[in-house]
């Protein structure tokens, strides 16, 4: 059976392409979805892709992922730096999770240096723009391979 991965995008990522292009580039979220779907099909994954500006909706998606997906890639946007609830949800479901960011959060403001997601993720990829997402999918594929 092929693996199924859920890619979760948090607040303001729907604005990609228009939002602070000097930081986030001109790539839109639809472009990233296409890149992820291509990459997933090369890796033999099923892929679901979502974005929400609402913390509760993201929590529900994480809870529901237990029955439908084998792993999670998450760009939690600003919730990365604020949400104990997201950390608890990811820890609670126990699915392998890769944290991604388009920008290198460590090269930015101090408040972006702390992540509530990192302690419950199998790893973190940040700073490679849209490519961070496909690197995260490859990292998950590698993780699944090692679990065999
Ligand atoms: C981000 C980095 C976060 O600090 C920020 O709040 C975002 C986007 C990134 O992908 O670089 O919304 O997660």
PDB file of C-alpha atoms and ligand atoms in Angstrom:
ATOM      1  CA  UNK A   1       0.000   0.000   0.000  1.00  0.00           C
ATOM      2  CA  UNK A   2       1.315   3.491  -0.913  1.00  0.00           C
ATOM      3  CA  UNK A   3       1.668   6.016   1.872  1.00  0.00           C
ATOM      4  CA  UNK A   4      -0.638   8.975   2.221  1.00  0.00           C
ATOM      5  CA  UNK A   5       0.630  12.372   3.337  1.00  0.00           C
ATOM      6  CA  UNK A   6      -1.286  15.438   4.464  1.00  0.00           C
ATOM      7  CA  UNK A   7       0.309  18.841   3.751  1.00  0.00           C
ATOM      8  CA  UNK A   8      -1.053  21.492   6.125  1.00  0.00           C
ATOM      9  CA  UNK A   9      -0.658  25.228   5.566  1.00  0.00           C
ATOM     10  CA  UNK A  10      -1.495  27.702   8.292  1.00  0.00           C
ATOM     11  CA  UNK A  11      -2.502  31.369   8.415  1.00  0.00           C
ATOM     12  CA  UNK A  12      -1.742  33.852   5.651  1.00  0.00           C
ATOM     13  CA  UNK A  13      -0.191  31.252   3.366  1.00  0.00           C
ATOM     14  CA  UNK A  14      -3.184  31.706   1.050  1.00  0.00           C
ATOM     15  CA  UNK A  15      -1.618  35.122   0.291  1.00  0.00           C
ATOM     16  CA  UNK A  16       1.605  33.647  -1.112  1.00  0.00           C
ATOM     17  CA  UNK A  17       2.632  35.288  -4.370  1.00  0.00           C
ATOM     18  CA  UNK A  18       1.321  38.682  -3.202  1.00  0.00           C
ATOM     19  CA  UNK A  19       2.501  38.652   0.418  1.00  0.00           C
ATOM     20  CA  UNK A  20       5.955  40.151   1.147  1.00  0.00           C
ATOM     21  CA  UNK A  21       7.459  38.717  -2.083  1.00  0.00           C
ATOM     22  CA  UNK A  22      10.932  39.880  -1.007  1.00  0.00           C
ATOM     23  CA  UNK A  23      10.676  37.277   1.793  1.00  0.00           C
ATOM     24  CA  UNK A  24       8.345  34.613   0.434  1.00  0.00           C
ATOM     25  CA  UNK A  25       8.889  34.898  -3.331  1.00  0.00           C
ATOM     26  CA  UNK A  26       6.290  35.017  -6.115  1.00  0.00           C
ATOM     27  CA  UNK A  27       5.276  31.366  -5.954  1.00  0.00           C
ATOM     28  CA  UNK A  28       1.597  30.969  -5.075  1.00  0.00           C
ATOM     29  CA  UNK A  29       0.111  28.309  -2.821  1.00  0.00           C
ATOM     30  CA  UNK A  30      -1.464  26.687  -5.907  1.00  0.00           C
ATOM     31  CA  UNK A  31       2.021  26.472  -7.453  1.00  0.00           C
ATOM     32  CA  UNK A  32       3.275  24.797  -4.274  1.00  0.00           C
ATOM     33  CA  UNK A  33       0.337  22.380  -4.306  1.00  0.00           C
ATOM     34  CA  UNK A  34       1.209  21.413  -7.912  1.00  0.00           C
ATOM     35  CA  UNK A  35       4.883  20.934  -6.996  1.00  0.00           C
ATOM     36  CA  UNK A  36       3.902  18.770  -3.996  1.00  0.00           C
ATOM     37  CA  UNK A  37       1.502  16.634  -6.074  1.00  0.00           C
ATOM     38  CA  UNK A  38       4.200  16.053  -8.716  1.00  0.00           C
ATOM     39  CA  UNK A  39       6.777  15.199  -6.102  1.00  0.00           C
ATOM     40  CA  UNK A  40       4.349  12.899  -4.261  1.00  0.00           C
ATOM     41  CA  UNK A  41       3.498  10.985  -7.405  1.00  0.00           C
ATOM     42  CA  UNK A  42       7.234  10.468  -8.093  1.00  0.00           C
ATOM     43  CA  UNK A  43       7.637   9.160  -4.544  1.00  0.00           C
ATOM     44  CA  UNK A  44       4.535   6.951  -4.833  1.00  0.00           C
ATOM     45  CA  UNK A  45       2.530   8.886  -2.210  1.00  0.00           C
ATOM     46  CA  UNK A  46      -1.090   9.896  -2.085  1.00  0.00           C
ATOM     47  CA  UNK A  47      -1.190  13.577  -1.182  1.00  0.00           C
ATOM     48  CA  UNK A  48      -3.817  15.833   0.369  1.00  0.00           C
ATOM     49  CA  UNK A  49      -3.146  19.567   0.596  1.00  0.00           C
ATOM     50  CA  UNK A  50      -4.979  22.101   2.758  1.00  0.00           C
ATOM     51  CA  UNK A  51      -4.737  25.660   4.049  1.00  0.00           C
ATOM     52  CA  UNK A  52      -6.607  27.312   6.882  1.00  0.00           C
ATOM     53  CA  UNK A  53      -6.410  30.616   8.717  1.00  0.00           C
ATOM     54  CA  UNK A  54      -8.180  29.022  11.712  1.00  0.00           C
ATOM     55  CA  UNK A  55      -6.281  27.197  14.427  1.00  0.00           C
ATOM     56  CA  UNK A  56      -9.286  24.981  15.317  1.00  0.00           C
ATOM     57  CA  UNK A  57      -9.649  23.810  11.708  1.00  0.00           C
ATOM     58  CA  UNK A  58      -5.986  22.841  11.633  1.00  0.00           C
ATOM     59  CA  UNK A  59      -6.396  20.960  14.929  1.00  0.00           C
ATOM     60  CA  UNK A  60      -9.387  19.056  13.478  1.00  0.00           C
ATOM     61  CA  UNK A  61      -7.373  18.208  10.343  1.00  0.00           C
ATOM     62  CA  UNK A  62      -4.531  16.837  12.486  1.00  0.00           C
ATOM     63  CA  UNK A  63      -6.942  14.739  14.565  1.00  0.00           C
ATOM     64  CA  UNK A  64      -8.679  13.370  11.454  1.00  0.00           C
ATOM     65  CA  UNK A  65      -5.339  12.571   9.790  1.00  0.00           C
ATOM     66  CA  UNK A  66      -4.848   9.624  12.130  1.00  0.00           C
ATOM     67  CA  UNK A  67      -7.370   7.509  10.231  1.00  0.00           C
ATOM     68  CA  UNK A  68      -6.503   8.684   6.726  1.00  0.00           C
ATOM     69  CA  UNK A  69      -2.814   9.572   6.478  1.00  0.00           C
ATOM     70  CA  UNK A  70       0.595   8.129   7.338  1.00  0.00           C
ATOM     71  CA  UNK A  71       2.485  11.392   7.782  1.00  0.00           C
ATOM     72  CA  UNK A  72       2.158  15.157   7.924  1.00  0.00           C
ATOM     73  CA  UNK A  73       4.101  18.053   6.389  1.00  0.00           C
ATOM     74  CA  UNK A  74       3.191  21.286   8.152  1.00  0.00           C
ATOM     75  CA  UNK A  75       3.902  24.951   7.561  1.00  0.00           C
ATOM     76  CA  UNK A  76       1.992  26.332  10.520  1.00  0.00           C
ATOM     77  CA  UNK A  77       2.863  29.953   9.620  1.00  0.00           C
ATOM     78  CA  UNK A  78       2.747  32.223  12.658  1.00  0.00           C
ATOM     79  CA  UNK A  79       1.022  29.492  14.740  1.00  0.00           C
ATOM     80  CA  UNK A  80       4.458  27.833  14.735  1.00  0.00           C
ATOM     81  CA  UNK A  81       5.596  30.412  17.253  1.00  0.00           C
ATOM     82  CA  UNK A  82       2.440  30.605  19.370  1.00  0.00           C
ATOM     83  CA  UNK A  83       0.444  27.393  19.440  1.00  0.00           C
ATOM     84  CA  UNK A  84       0.831  24.927  22.287  1.00  0.00           C
ATOM     85  CA  UNK A  85      -2.434  23.414  21.001  1.00  0.00           C
ATOM     86  CA  UNK A  86      -0.852  22.491  17.642  1.00  0.00           C
ATOM     87  CA  UNK A  87       2.123  20.932  19.399  1.00  0.00           C
ATOM     88  CA  UNK A  88      -0.199  18.905  21.651  1.00  0.00           C
ATOM     89  CA  UNK A  89      -2.291  17.765  18.665  1.00  0.00           C
ATOM     90  CA  UNK A  90       0.748  16.605  16.672  1.00  0.00           C
ATOM     91  CA  UNK A  91       2.149  14.838  19.706  1.00  0.00           C
ATOM     92  CA  UNK A  92      -1.275  13.378  20.493  1.00  0.00           C
ATOM     93  CA  UNK A  93      -1.798  11.766  17.073  1.00  0.00           C
ATOM     94  CA  UNK A  94       1.786  10.545  16.870  1.00  0.00           C
ATOM     95  CA  UNK A  95       2.059  10.665  13.064  1.00  0.00           C
ATOM     96  CA  UNK A  96       5.549  11.448  11.731  1.00  0.00           C
ATOM     97  CA  UNK A  97       5.581  15.134  10.948  1.00  0.00           C
ATOM     98  CA  UNK A  98       8.053  17.370   9.070  1.00  0.00           C
ATOM     99  CA  UNK A  99       7.959  21.099   9.865  1.00  0.00           C
ATOM    100  CA  UNK A 100       8.577  23.383   6.887  1.00  0.00           C
ATOM    101  CA  UNK A 101       9.055  27.095   6.320  1.00  0.00           C
ATOM    102  CA  UNK A 102       9.664  28.982   3.121  1.00  0.00           C
ATOM    103  CA  UNK A 103      11.916  31.505   4.842  1.00  0.00           C
ATOM    104  CA  UNK A 104      14.883  30.833   7.098  1.00  0.00           C
ATOM    105  CA  UNK A 105      13.102  31.705  10.351  1.00  0.00           C
ATOM    106  CA  UNK A 106      16.444  31.714  12.224  1.00  0.00           C
ATOM    107  CA  UNK A 107      17.723  34.582  10.070  1.00  0.00           C
ATOM    108  CA  UNK A 108      14.664  36.694  10.939  1.00  0.00           C
ATOM    109  CA  UNK A 109      13.188  38.324  14.074  1.00  0.00           C
ATOM    110  CA  UNK A 110      13.925  36.683  17.434  1.00  0.00           C
ATOM    111  CA  UNK A 111      10.274  35.701  17.966  1.00  0.00           C
ATOM    112  CA  UNK A 112      10.516  33.443  14.891  1.00  0.00           C
ATOM    113  CA  UNK A 113      13.445  31.489  16.361  1.00  0.00           C
ATOM    114  CA  UNK A 114      11.234  29.489  18.697  1.00  0.00           C
ATOM    115  CA  UNK A 115       8.906  26.816  17.339  1.00  0.00           C
ATOM    116  CA  UNK A 116       6.322  24.802  19.282  1.00  0.00           C
ATOM    117  CA  UNK A 117       6.268  22.338  16.357  1.00  0.00           C
ATOM    118  CA  UNK A 118       9.974  21.413  16.236  1.00  0.00           C
ATOM    119  CA  UNK A 119      10.034  19.319  19.465  1.00  0.00           C
ATOM    120  CA  UNK A 120       7.302  17.022  18.089  1.00  0.00           C
ATOM    121  CA  UNK A 121       8.539  16.917  14.463  1.00  0.00           C
ATOM    122  CA  UNK A 122      10.917  14.292  13.071  1.00  0.00           C
ATOM    123  CA  UNK A 123      12.773  17.197  11.449  1.00  0.00           C
ATOM    124  CA  UNK A 124      12.614  20.762  10.195  1.00  0.00           C
ATOM    125  CA  UNK A 125      13.296  22.233   6.733  1.00  0.00           C
ATOM    126  CA  UNK A 126      13.370  25.996   6.346  1.00  0.00           C
ATOM    127  CA  UNK A 127      14.799  28.648   4.080  1.00  0.00           C
ATOM    128  CA  UNK A 128      14.481  27.035   0.643  1.00  0.00           C
ATOM    129  CA  UNK A 129      11.296  28.737  -0.519  1.00  0.00           C
ATOM    130  CA  UNK A 130       8.762  26.441  -2.180  1.00  0.00           C
ATOM    131  CA  UNK A 131      11.480  23.782  -2.465  1.00  0.00           C
ATOM    132  CA  UNK A 132      11.272  23.349   1.348  1.00  0.00           C
ATOM    133  CA  UNK A 133       8.005  21.458   0.772  1.00  0.00           C
ATOM    134  CA  UNK A 134       9.367  18.919  -1.701  1.00  0.00           C
ATOM    135  CA  UNK A 135      12.475  18.436   0.453  1.00  0.00           C
ATOM    136  CA  UNK A 136      10.092  17.678   3.342  1.00  0.00           C
ATOM    137  CA  UNK A 137       8.242  15.072   1.251  1.00  0.00           C
ATOM    138  CA  UNK A 138      11.568  13.441   0.372  1.00  0.00           C
ATOM    139  CA  UNK A 139      12.512  13.463   4.055  1.00  0.00           C
ATOM    140  CA  UNK A 140       9.244  11.691   4.905  1.00  0.00           C
ATOM    141  CA  UNK A 141       9.845   9.115   2.133  1.00  0.00           C
ATOM    142  CA  UNK A 142      13.282   8.481   3.601  1.00  0.00           C
ATOM    143  CA  UNK A 143      11.768   8.126   7.084  1.00  0.00           C
ATOM    144  CA  UNK A 144       9.158   5.597   5.856  1.00  0.00           C
ATOM    145  CA  UNK A 145      11.923   3.652   4.086  1.00  0.00           C
ATOM    146  CA  UNK A 146      13.953   3.455   7.301  1.00  0.00           C
ATOM    147  CA  UNK A 147      10.920   2.276   9.293  1.00  0.00           C
ATOM    148  CA  UNK A 148      10.519  -0.843   7.093  1.00  0.00           C
TER     149      UNK A 148
HETATM  150  C1  LIG B   1       6.629  31.000   7.675  1.00  0.00           C
HETATM  151  C2  LIG B   1       7.495  31.710   8.729  1.00  0.00           C
HETATM  152  C3  LIG B   1       6.630  32.209   9.873  1.00  0.00           C
HETATM  153  O1  LIG B   1       7.445  32.888  10.829  1.00  0.00           O
HETATM  154  C4  LIG B   1       5.598  33.202   9.348  1.00  0.00           C
HETATM  155  O2  LIG B   1       4.748  33.627  10.390  1.00  0.00           O
HETATM  156  C5  LIG B   1       4.817  32.662   8.206  1.00  0.00           C
HETATM  157  C6  LIG B   1       5.516  31.900   7.175  1.00  0.00           C
HETATM  158  C7  LIG B   1       7.467  30.571   6.448  1.00  0.00           C
HETATM  159  O3  LIG B   1       6.994  29.718   5.696  1.00  0.00           O
HETATM  160  O4  LIG B   1       8.566  31.097   6.224  1.00  0.00           O
HETATM  161  O5  LIG B   1       3.622  32.899   8.085  1.00  0.00           O
HETATM  162  O6  LIG B   1       6.070  29.845   8.258  1.00  0.00           O
END
